[in-house]
Short mmCIF file of C-alpha atoms and ligand atoms in Angstrom, two decimals:
data_model
loop_
_atom_site.label_atom_id
_atom_site.label_comp_id
_atom_site.label_asym_id
_atom_site.label_seq_id
_atom_site.Cartn_x
_atom_site.Cartn_y
_atom_site.Cartn_z
CA MET Z 1 0.00 0.00 0.00
CA ARG Z 2 1.29 3.42 -0.92
CA PHE Z 3 -0.39 5.06 2.04
CA PRO Z 4 -0.65 2.44 4.82
CA SER Z 5 -3.69 2.68 7.06
CA GLU Z 6 -3.25 3.31 10.78
CA PRO Z 7 -1.29 0.49 12.53
CA PHE Z 8 -3.18 1.11 15.79
CA LYS Z 9 -6.72 1.39 17.04
CA ILE Z 10 -8.05 4.20 19.16
CA LYS Z 11 -8.70 3.55 22.86
CA VAL Z 12 -9.10 7.05 24.28
CA VAL Z 13 -10.49 10.05 22.43
CA GLU Z 14 -10.32 13.78 23.00
CA PRO Z 15 -13.29 15.63 21.51
CA ILE Z 16 -12.42 18.50 19.21
CA ARG Z 17 -14.82 21.30 18.50
CA ARG Z 18 -15.71 22.96 15.27
CA THR Z 19 -16.15 26.71 15.49
CA THR Z 20 -18.00 28.96 13.08
CA ARG Z 21 -16.27 31.27 10.66
CA GLU Z 22 -17.71 34.27 12.59
CA GLU Z 23 -16.22 32.97 15.83
CA ARG Z 24 -12.83 32.47 14.22
CA GLU Z 25 -12.96 35.95 12.69
CA ARG Z 26 -13.52 37.41 16.15
CA LEU Z 27 -10.81 35.21 17.70
CA LEU Z 28 -8.35 36.30 15.04
CA GLN Z 29 -9.02 39.96 15.72
CA GLU Z 30 -8.51 39.40 19.44
CA ALA Z 31 -5.30 37.46 18.74
CA GLY Z 32 -3.90 40.23 16.54
CA TYR Z 33 -3.85 37.73 13.64
CA ASN Z 34 -1.21 35.70 15.46
CA LEU Z 35 -2.07 32.00 15.63
CA PHE Z 36 0.20 31.46 18.66
CA GLN Z 37 -2.32 33.66 20.50
CA VAL Z 38 -5.38 31.57 19.59
CA SER Z 39 -6.52 29.08 22.21
CA ALA Z 40 -6.13 25.45 21.16
CA ALA Z 41 -9.74 24.73 22.11
CA SER Z 42 -10.82 26.85 19.13
CA VAL Z 43 -8.70 24.93 16.63
CA TYR Z 44 -10.19 21.99 14.75
CA VAL Z 45 -7.03 20.39 13.31
CA ASP Z 46 -3.89 21.65 15.03
CA LEU Z 47 -0.78 21.38 12.87
CA LEU Z 48 1.20 24.07 14.69
CA THR Z 49 3.89 21.58 15.68
CA ASP Z 50 4.73 17.88 15.91
CA SER Z 51 6.60 18.62 19.15
CA GLY Z 52 5.10 17.29 22.37
CA THR Z 53 1.82 16.57 20.59
CA SER Z 54 2.13 12.78 20.09
CA ALA Z 55 -0.45 10.28 21.30
CA MET Z 56 1.21 7.82 23.67
CA SER Z 57 0.61 4.08 23.36
CA ASP Z 58 -1.13 1.90 25.95
CA ASP Z 59 2.29 0.49 26.79
CA GLN Z 60 3.63 3.98 27.50
CA TRP Z 61 0.61 4.83 29.66
CA ALA Z 62 1.00 1.55 31.52
CA GLY Z 63 4.65 2.50 32.10
CA MET Z 64 3.54 5.84 33.55
CA MET Z 65 1.77 3.91 36.33
CA LEU Z 66 5.07 2.23 37.15
CA GLY Z 67 6.76 5.53 37.79
CA ASN Z 68 9.02 5.49 40.80
CA GLU Z 69 9.35 9.02 42.10
CA SER Z 70 12.46 8.67 44.22
CA TYR Z 71 14.79 11.64 44.12
CA ALA Z 72 17.84 9.48 43.43
CA GLY Z 73 18.21 6.23 41.54
CA SER Z 74 14.64 5.70 40.26
CA LYS Z 75 14.34 2.42 38.36
CA ASN Z 76 12.76 4.34 35.50
CA TYR Z 77 16.03 6.20 35.02
CA TYR Z 78 17.83 2.88 34.55
CA HIS Z 79 15.22 1.72 32.02
CA PHE Z 80 15.63 4.99 30.20
CA GLU Z 81 19.43 4.83 30.31
CA GLU Z 82 19.34 1.29 28.95
CA ALA Z 83 16.97 2.29 26.10
CA VAL Z 84 19.14 5.27 25.12
CA ARG Z 85 22.38 3.27 25.29
CA SER Z 86 20.98 0.44 23.22
CA ILE Z 87 19.71 2.73 20.45
CA PHE Z 88 22.27 5.54 20.41
CA GLY Z 89 25.27 3.72 21.81
CA TYR Z 90 26.88 6.54 23.79
CA ARG Z 91 28.26 6.04 27.29
CA HIS Z 92 26.70 8.89 29.25
CA VAL Z 93 22.94 9.49 29.36
CA ILE Z 94 21.77 12.79 30.83
CA PRO Z 95 18.01 13.43 31.00
CA THR Z 96 16.63 16.96 30.51
CA HIS Z 97 13.10 18.32 30.46
CA GLN Z 98 13.28 19.07 26.73
CA GLY Z 99 15.65 19.53 23.81
CA ARG Z 100 16.72 23.10 24.33
CA MET Z 101 17.99 22.35 27.83
CA ALA Z 102 20.22 19.62 26.38
CA GLU Z 103 21.50 22.25 23.94
CA ASN Z 104 21.98 24.81 26.65
CA LEU Z 105 23.97 22.40 28.84
CA LEU Z 106 26.15 21.22 25.99
CA PHE Z 107 26.93 24.64 24.55
CA SER Z 108 27.40 26.39 27.89
CA THR Z 109 29.97 23.71 28.74
CA VAL Z 110 31.96 23.37 25.52
CA VAL Z 111 31.38 26.54 23.46
CA LYS Z 112 33.34 29.69 24.35
CA ALA Z 113 33.00 33.25 23.05
CA GLY Z 114 34.39 33.67 19.52
CA MET Z 115 33.96 30.01 18.62
CA CYS Z 116 31.95 28.56 15.76
CA VAL Z 117 29.53 25.63 15.49
CA PRO Z 118 28.66 24.35 12.01
CA ASN Z 119 25.44 22.42 11.32
CA ASN Z 120 23.42 21.57 8.21
CA ILE Z 121 20.85 24.09 9.47
CA HIS Z 122 20.60 25.03 13.12
CA PHE Z 123 17.13 24.94 14.57
CA ASP Z 124 16.26 28.34 16.19
CA THR Z 125 16.79 27.11 19.77
CA THR Z 126 20.18 25.62 18.83
CA ARG Z 127 21.25 28.82 17.13
CA ALA Z 128 19.99 30.93 20.04
CA ASN Z 129 21.83 28.78 22.59
CA ILE Z 130 25.10 29.06 20.63
CA GLU Z 131 24.72 32.80 20.13
CA HIS Z 132 23.99 33.11 23.83
CA GLN Z 133 27.62 31.98 24.36
CA HIS Z 134 28.73 34.79 21.98
CA ALA Z 135 29.68 32.16 19.44
CA GLU Z 136 28.66 31.79 15.81
CA ALA Z 137 26.13 29.25 14.51
CA LEU Z 138 26.85 28.40 10.86
CA ASP Z 139 24.38 26.77 8.44
CA LEU Z 140 26.25 24.69 5.86
CA VAL Z 141 23.55 22.61 4.20
CA ILE Z 142 23.83 21.89 0.45
CA LYS Z 143 22.54 24.85 -1.52
CA GLU Z 144 19.70 22.85 -3.12
CA ALA Z 145 18.02 22.83 0.30
CA TYR Z 146 16.93 26.43 -0.33
CA ASP Z 147 15.18 25.62 -3.62
CA PRO Z 148 11.62 24.45 -2.81
CA GLN Z 149 11.30 22.79 -6.24
CA CYS Z 150 14.53 20.79 -6.23
CA GLU Z 151 13.81 17.11 -5.56
CA LEU Z 152 16.74 15.32 -3.97
CA PRO Z 153 16.44 12.22 -1.79
CA PHE Z 154 18.72 13.67 0.90
CA LYS Z 155 18.19 17.39 0.79
CA GLY Z 156 19.35 17.78 4.39
CA ASN Z 157 22.95 16.83 3.56
CA MET Z 158 25.89 18.84 4.78
CA ASP Z 159 27.88 20.67 2.11
CA LEU Z 160 31.30 19.13 2.75
CA VAL Z 161 33.17 21.61 0.59
CA ARG Z 162 31.79 24.52 2.61
CA LEU Z 163 32.45 22.65 5.85
CA GLU Z 164 36.10 22.16 4.97
CA ASP Z 165 36.39 25.81 3.88
CA VAL Z 166 35.02 26.92 7.23
CA ILE Z 167 37.42 24.69 9.14
CA ASN Z 168 40.33 26.10 7.18
CA ARG Z 169 39.13 29.66 7.58
CA VAL Z 170 38.43 29.68 11.32
CA GLY Z 171 40.79 26.88 12.36
CA PRO Z 172 39.80 23.66 14.14
CA ALA Z 173 40.73 25.11 17.53
CA ARG Z 174 37.77 27.46 17.29
CA ILE Z 175 35.31 24.67 16.41
CA PRO Z 176 34.55 22.71 19.59
CA LEU Z 177 32.10 20.46 17.74
CA ALA Z 178 30.05 20.19 14.56
CA MET Z 179 26.38 19.19 14.46
CA VAL Z 180 24.09 17.47 12.01
CA THR Z 181 20.33 17.90 12.44
CA ILE Z 182 18.35 14.79 11.50
CA THR Z 183 15.99 15.40 9.87
CA ASN Z 184 16.70 18.97 8.86
CA ASN Z 185 13.61 20.69 10.26
CA SER Z 186 14.36 24.23 9.12
CA ALA Z 187 14.38 23.39 5.41
CA GLY Z 188 11.48 20.98 5.26
CA GLY Z 189 12.15 17.93 7.43
CA GLN Z 190 14.64 16.63 4.87
CA PRO Z 191 16.84 13.64 5.70
CA VAL Z 192 20.63 13.34 5.73
CA SER Z 193 22.13 10.26 4.05
CA MET Z 194 24.33 7.73 5.82
CA ASP Z 195 26.95 8.39 3.18
CA ASN Z 196 26.96 12.12 3.92
CA ILE Z 197 27.23 11.42 7.66
CA ARG Z 198 30.11 8.99 7.07
CA ARG Z 199 31.93 11.57 4.98
CA THR Z 200 31.24 14.34 7.46
CA ARG Z 201 32.75 12.15 10.14
CA ALA Z 202 35.81 11.37 8.03
CA LEU Z 203 36.37 15.06 7.31
CA LEU Z 204 35.99 16.07 10.96
CA ASN Z 205 38.34 13.26 12.01
CA ARG Z 206 41.12 14.81 9.96
CA TYR Z 207 40.82 17.93 12.11
CA GLY Z 208 39.98 16.24 15.43
CA ILE Z 209 36.53 17.88 15.66
CA PRO Z 210 33.76 15.95 17.47
CA LEU Z 211 30.42 15.35 15.74
CA PHE Z 212 27.07 15.64 17.54
CA PHE Z 213 23.60 14.94 16.19
CA ASP Z 214 20.51 17.00 16.83
CA ALA Z 215 18.53 13.77 16.94
CA CYS Z 216 14.92 15.02 17.38
CA ARG Z 217 13.60 13.14 14.34
CA PHE Z 218 16.22 10.40 14.10
CA ALA Z 219 13.77 7.54 13.44
CA GLU Z 220 12.21 9.39 10.51
CA ASN Z 221 15.69 10.06 9.13
CA CYS Z 222 16.63 6.38 9.51
CA PHE Z 223 13.45 5.35 7.72
CA PHE Z 224 14.32 7.56 4.75
CA ILE Z 225 17.77 5.93 4.67
CA LYS Z 226 16.11 2.52 4.51
CA GLU Z 227 13.74 3.68 1.77
CA ARG Z 228 16.12 5.69 -0.36
CA GLU Z 229 19.75 4.80 0.20
CA PRO Z 230 21.26 1.83 -1.61
CA GLY Z 231 22.25 -1.03 0.67
CA TYR Z 232 19.77 -0.43 3.50
CA THR Z 233 16.51 -1.94 2.19
CA ASP Z 234 16.81 -5.04 4.34
CA THR Z 235 18.58 -3.51 7.33
CA PRO Z 236 16.46 -3.44 10.51
CA MET Z 237 15.76 0.05 11.84
CA PRO Z 238 17.77 -0.34 15.08
CA GLU Z 239 20.83 -1.33 13.06
CA ILE Z 240 20.51 1.72 10.83
CA ALA Z 241 20.27 3.90 13.94
CA ARG Z 242 23.30 2.22 15.54
CA GLU Z 243 25.42 2.72 12.46
CA LEU Z 244 24.36 6.35 12.13
CA PHE Z 245 25.01 7.28 15.75
CA GLY Z 246 28.25 5.31 15.63
CA TYR Z 247 29.67 8.06 13.40
CA GLY Z 248 29.07 10.62 16.15
CA ASP Z 249 30.40 11.44 19.59
CA GLY Z 250 27.04 12.32 21.07
CA CYS Z 251 23.62 13.84 20.50
CA THR Z 252 21.07 16.24 21.86
CA MET Z 253 17.49 15.06 21.75
CA SER Z 254 14.06 16.55 22.12
CA ALA Z 255 12.06 13.40 22.87
CA LYS Z 256 8.93 15.49 22.21
CA LYS Z 257 9.40 14.43 18.59
CA ASP Z 258 10.72 10.91 17.97
CA GLY Z 259 10.60 9.98 21.67
CA LEU Z 260 6.80 9.90 21.31
CA VAL Z 261 6.30 11.74 24.58
CA ASN Z 262 4.68 15.02 25.57
CA ILE Z 263 7.69 16.23 27.53
CA GLY Z 264 11.31 15.07 27.83
CA GLY Z 265 14.73 15.17 26.26
CA PHE Z 266 18.31 14.16 26.85
CA LEU Z 267 21.94 14.56 26.06
CA SER Z 268 24.05 11.49 25.41
CA LEU Z 269 27.78 11.45 24.76
CA ASN Z 270 31.05 9.58 25.13
CA ARG Z 271 33.48 12.18 26.46
CA ASP Z 272 33.91 11.67 30.20
CA GLN Z 273 35.11 15.17 31.02
CA TRP Z 274 32.31 16.89 29.10
CA ALA Z 275 29.76 14.57 30.70
CA GLN Z 276 31.07 15.38 34.14
CA ASP Z 277 30.99 19.15 33.58
CA ILE Z 278 27.52 18.94 32.03
CA THR Z 279 26.24 16.83 34.93
CA ASN Z 280 27.49 19.40 37.41
CA MET Z 281 25.64 22.10 35.52
CA LEU Z 282 22.55 19.86 35.28
CA ILE Z 283 22.40 19.64 39.06
CA LEU Z 284 22.55 23.42 39.26
CA VAL Z 285 19.80 24.23 36.78
CA GLU Z 286 17.69 21.14 36.07
CA GLY Z 287 17.83 18.47 38.77
CA PHE Z 288 19.60 15.39 40.03
CA PRO Z 289 21.21 13.30 37.24
CA THR Z 290 18.71 10.43 37.56
CA TYR Z 291 15.70 12.60 36.77
CA GLY Z 292 16.92 15.78 35.05
CA GLY Z 293 13.79 17.91 35.42
CA LEU Z 294 11.37 15.05 34.74
CA ALA Z 295 9.22 12.74 36.82
CA GLY Z 296 10.13 9.03 36.97
CA ARG Z 297 6.98 8.27 34.99
CA ASP Z 298 8.11 10.62 32.20
CA LEU Z 299 11.41 8.75 31.96
CA GLU Z 300 9.54 5.45 31.67
CA ALA Z 301 7.28 6.81 28.90
CA MET Z 302 10.38 8.07 27.08
CA ALA Z 303 12.20 4.72 27.42
CA ARG Z 304 9.22 2.95 25.86
CA GLY Z 305 8.59 5.62 23.22
CA LEU Z 306 12.16 5.50 21.96
CA ARG Z 307 11.83 1.78 21.26
CA GLU Z 308 8.36 2.07 19.71
CA VAL Z 309 9.38 4.79 17.32
CA LEU Z 310 11.72 2.42 15.49
CA ASP Z 311 8.85 0.08 14.63
CA GLU Z 312 8.72 -0.15 10.87
CA ASP Z 313 4.95 -0.41 10.59
CA TYR Z 314 4.64 2.73 12.63
CA LEU Z 315 7.21 4.59 10.53
CA ARG Z 316 5.73 3.44 7.24
CA PHE Z 317 2.37 4.80 8.38
CA ARG Z 318 3.89 7.98 9.79
CA ILE Z 319 5.94 8.94 6.75
CA GLY Z 320 3.07 7.71 4.54
CA GLN Z 321 0.54 9.97 6.27
CA VAL Z 322 2.67 13.05 5.75
CA ARG Z 323 3.24 12.02 2.14
CA TYR Z 324 -0.49 11.40 1.69
CA LEU Z 325 -1.25 15.01 2.61
CA GLY Z 326 1.58 16.29 0.44
CA GLU Z 327 0.54 14.30 -2.60
CA LEU Z 328 -3.13 15.28 -2.37
CA LEU Z 329 -2.02 18.90 -2.41
CA ASN Z 330 0.61 18.46 -5.08
CA ASN Z 331 -1.75 16.60 -7.40
CA ALA Z 332 -4.22 19.48 -7.11
CA GLY Z 333 -1.50 21.96 -8.12
CA VAL Z 334 -1.03 23.52 -4.68
CA PRO Z 335 2.58 24.75 -4.40
CA ILE Z 336 4.46 22.82 -1.72
CA LEU Z 337 8.09 22.30 -0.81
CA LYS Z 338 9.54 19.17 -2.40
CA PRO Z 339 10.29 16.44 -1.76
CA ILE Z 340 7.74 15.93 1.02
CA GLY Z 341 9.56 15.79 4.37
CA GLY Z 342 9.27 13.48 7.34
CA HIS Z 343 7.11 15.41 9.79
CA ALA Z 344 5.41 18.17 7.86
CA VAL Z 345 4.15 19.53 4.58
CA TYR Z 346 5.23 23.07 3.78
CA LEU Z 347 3.06 25.37 1.65
CA ASN Z 348 5.10 27.69 -0.54
CA ALA Z 349 3.45 31.05 0.15
CA LYS Z 350 5.42 32.94 -2.50
CA GLU Z 351 3.56 30.91 -5.12
CA PHE Z 352 0.30 30.39 -3.23
CA VAL Z 353 -0.36 34.10 -2.73
CA PRO Z 354 1.90 35.86 -5.25
CA HIS Z 355 -0.37 38.94 -5.09
CA ILE Z 356 0.70 39.63 -1.50
CA ARG Z 357 3.84 41.75 -1.30
CA ARG Z 358 6.74 40.49 0.75
CA ASP Z 359 6.34 43.31 3.29
CA GLU Z 360 2.75 42.18 3.91
CA PHE Z 361 3.80 38.77 5.23
CA PRO Z 362 2.43 36.34 2.62
CA ALA Z 363 2.99 33.18 4.70
CA GLN Z 364 1.44 34.69 7.82
CA ALA Z 365 -1.53 35.86 5.73
CA LEU Z 366 -1.93 32.35 4.32
CA ALA Z 367 -1.77 30.73 7.77
CA VAL Z 368 -4.40 33.20 9.03
CA ALA Z 369 -6.69 32.48 6.06
CA LEU Z 370 -6.42 28.73 6.62
CA TYR Z 371 -7.51 29.15 10.20
CA ARG Z 372 -10.29 31.62 9.42
CA GLU Z 373 -11.86 29.55 6.65
CA TYR Z 374 -11.35 26.01 7.99
CA GLY Z 375 -10.20 26.05 11.63
CA ILE Z 376 -6.82 24.54 10.70
CA ARG Z 377 -3.72 25.91 12.41
CA GLY Z 378 -0.30 25.77 10.75
CA VAL Z 379 2.73 27.88 11.55
CA GLU Z 380 4.42 30.63 9.57
CA ILE Z 381 8.03 29.94 8.72
CA GLY Z 382 8.99 33.02 6.81
CA THR Z 383 9.45 36.72 7.32
CA VAL Z 384 7.66 36.94 10.67
CA MET Z 385 9.84 34.19 12.14
CA PHE Z 386 13.14 34.84 10.35
CA GLY Z 387 12.99 38.33 8.82
CA LYS Z 388 15.52 40.74 10.29
CA ASN Z 389 15.63 44.50 10.46
CA ASP Z 390 18.87 45.89 9.07
CA THR Z 391 19.60 48.58 11.62
CA ALA Z 392 21.91 50.46 9.22
CA THR Z 393 19.41 50.90 6.38
CA GLY Z 394 16.14 50.36 8.27
CA ARG Z 395 15.21 47.79 5.63
CA THR Z 396 13.92 44.26 6.21
CA ILE Z 397 16.23 41.39 5.27
CA TYR Z 398 13.94 38.66 3.95
CA PRO Z 399 14.62 34.98 4.51
CA GLU Z 400 15.00 32.70 1.51
CA LEU Z 401 11.84 30.68 2.16
CA GLU Z 402 8.30 31.93 2.79
CA MET Z 403 6.37 28.90 4.05
CA VAL Z 404 3.43 27.71 6.10
CA ARG Z 405 4.40 24.50 7.86
CA LEU Z 406 1.70 21.91 8.48
CA ALA Z 407 3.38 19.68 11.07
CA ILE Z 408 1.60 16.39 11.66
CA PRO Z 409 1.45 15.21 15.29
CA ARG Z 410 2.37 11.53 15.65
CA ARG Z 411 -0.52 9.01 15.87
CA VAL Z 412 -3.02 11.81 16.56
CA TYR Z 413 -5.10 12.48 13.45
CA THR Z 414 -6.81 9.92 11.26
CA ASN Z 415 -6.33 9.87 7.53
CA MET Z 416 -9.89 11.23 7.19
CA GLN Z 417 -8.90 14.31 9.16
CA ILE Z 418 -5.84 14.65 6.96
CA THR Z 419 -8.13 14.40 3.93
CA TYR Z 420 -10.20 17.24 5.39
CA VAL Z 421 -7.03 19.33 5.68
CA ALA Z 422 -6.08 18.61 2.07
CA GLU Z 423 -9.54 19.40 0.71
CA SER Z 424 -9.69 22.63 2.70
CA ILE Z 425 -6.35 23.80 1.38
CA ILE Z 426 -7.32 22.91 -2.17
CA ASP Z 427 -10.51 25.00 -1.76
CA LEU Z 428 -8.52 27.85 -0.31
CA TYR Z 429 -6.10 27.67 -3.23
CA ARG Z 430 -8.99 28.12 -5.69
CA ASP Z 431 -10.00 31.24 -3.76
CA ARG Z 432 -6.48 32.47 -3.10
CA GLU Z 433 -6.96 35.91 -4.62
CA ARG Z 434 -9.22 36.84 -1.73
CA ILE Z 435 -6.45 36.35 0.85
CA ARG Z 436 -5.27 39.69 2.19
CA GLY Z 437 -1.85 40.78 3.37
CA LEU Z 438 -1.07 41.93 6.90
CA THR Z 439 0.71 44.86 8.46
CA LEU Z 440 2.68 44.58 11.67
CA THR Z 441 1.41 46.64 14.61
CA TYR Z 442 3.59 45.23 17.42
CA GLU Z 443 6.80 43.24 17.61
CA ALA Z 444 8.94 42.12 20.55
CA PRO Z 445 12.72 42.65 20.29
CA VAL Z 446 13.47 38.89 20.14
CA LEU Z 447 11.51 35.85 18.89
CA ARG Z 448 8.82 38.20 17.67
CA HIS Z 449 6.67 35.51 16.01
CA PHE Z 450 5.24 34.35 19.35
CA THR Z 451 3.72 37.69 20.32
CA ALA Z 452 3.62 39.89 17.19
CA ARG Z 453 0.31 41.58 16.35
CA PHE Z 454 -1.03 42.44 12.91
CA GLN Z 455 -3.84 44.22 11.08
CA GLU Z 456 -5.33 43.18 7.79
CA ALA Z 457 -4.31 45.21 4.76
CA PRO Z 458 -7.10 46.50 2.48
CA CYS Z 459 -8.61 43.90 0.15
CA ALA Z 460 -6.04 43.05 -2.55
CA THR Z 461 -8.58 43.15 -5.39
CA ALA Z 462 -9.70 46.63 -4.32
CA ARG Z 463 -6.24 48.13 -4.86
C1 P71 F 1 9.13 22.47 16.17
C2 P71 F 1 9.90 22.52 17.42
C3 P71 F 1 9.25 23.09 18.65
C4 P71 F 1 9.17 24.57 18.58
C5 P71 F 1 10.21 25.31 19.07
C6 P71 F 1 10.17 26.70 18.98
C7 P71 F 1 9.08 27.32 18.42
C8 P71 F 1 8.01 26.59 17.95
C9 P71 F 1 8.07 25.20 18.03
C10 P71 F 1 12.07 21.97 18.31
C11 P71 F 1 13.39 21.55 18.05
C12 P71 F 1 13.78 21.06 16.75
C13 P71 F 1 15.09 20.71 16.50
C14 P71 F 1 15.53 20.21 15.17
C15 P71 F 1 15.69 21.27 18.74
C16 P71 F 1 14.39 21.63 19.06
C17 P71 F 1 14.08 22.11 20.44
N1 P71 F 1 11.16 22.06 17.36
N2 P71 F 1 16.02 20.84 17.49
O1 P71 F 1 9.72 22.11 15.12
O2 P71 F 1 12.89 20.93 15.75
O3 P71 F 1 13.47 21.12 21.18
O4 P71 F 1 11.27 22.18 21.82
O5 P71 F 1 12.17 20.18 23.05
O6 P71 F 1 13.23 22.38 23.34
O7 P71 F 1 7.92 22.77 16.17
P1 P71 F 1 12.48 21.48 22.42
#
């Protein structure tokens, strides 16, 4: 089957409410046309993020009841440690409450002012945590990643020529580690090939630079390797993961993605000295090393989720469901980023609403229209999130991509709900000329997308 049906049945349900268009119009006005400010209870299908939004299995819930909430040495920590070691293979396992804390602990320990950390593309929290150390976060993905039309099987790959240039330019002493984000969230959930990882490792070895993975969506990346990379068709998922992580020295993980939990993360690594320094910092800011800001039951759910996520039936359904949405849209001529990624479909707003000028936030306008007309919430990944004001000229520096991301939570929506999303977007596309641009009325100095407020520009056709 091209699009496998759900490999689970539903045991617990959460009702979701449909609202009227009038209600949503009012809610949008109150929210300043910012979907982060709309209450989730007024959203019908919520595709804001795939992070922390998974449905847990009965086995995970059963594990929650076996939580041991001792301050030190909870058995759930040992289960968790064993799960992480068996999948990732690194010696030290340090739990954190979510991914960005793992990043913060790692970078505050090993990155010093004036240093540089290369990555394919840093996720915003990774970049922010590096810049917080007064260091530079460099994005060195292959250039095709920035072309929404270019179809490559591994569009998240590191550009090894640029990586070597950077090492030669800044010198290995100023690069405490390099990272590879699997899958590459910021440019469409695109995977990195085993071959590219192997070569990245070989290059870094020549300069003695450690390699860390941002492993949030590692299982999805490993599934793409199995599907697309020669030599892996018959390799079991855990073996693919072991080989991949074997090329690294450690990883940071937000288990809110491929850990199939609602909260949790970790840092895992081989270097004893780094682990010791990080653990000392963990105790200061997060908690004792056998719970790291989580409850025992959370650790148990994470241990079980990390094993479940490598189940091939699950992954085939998961990747298939995202692809199902993407292909329905693509076949109807709706402009999307290609190839379809692992966790989300991205609408290309530059082509969807070409009548909206760049300074009127086309992707934000599209996300607002999708909510107003159909109660579906996506997230803008474009000028609101990544545009910068050039203080010298007062002009806006626009990011390369202007997208609305439709991130699919894991095991949450049925294929019928996904069909509803596709049909809604196809309808909206037919009516796209009616979508109006927005003007910014408030922005915070940092991470403005969470709290920005907008007004609607006059009707485009009336201009
Ligand atoms: C996503 C998120 C969650 C998010 C974060 C910020 C604003 C809106 C939504 C989080 C990631 C990620 C990668 C590759 C690290 C984190 C941080 N992604 N690396 O895509 O995608 O993890 O949220 O657990 O701290 O919606 P954390």
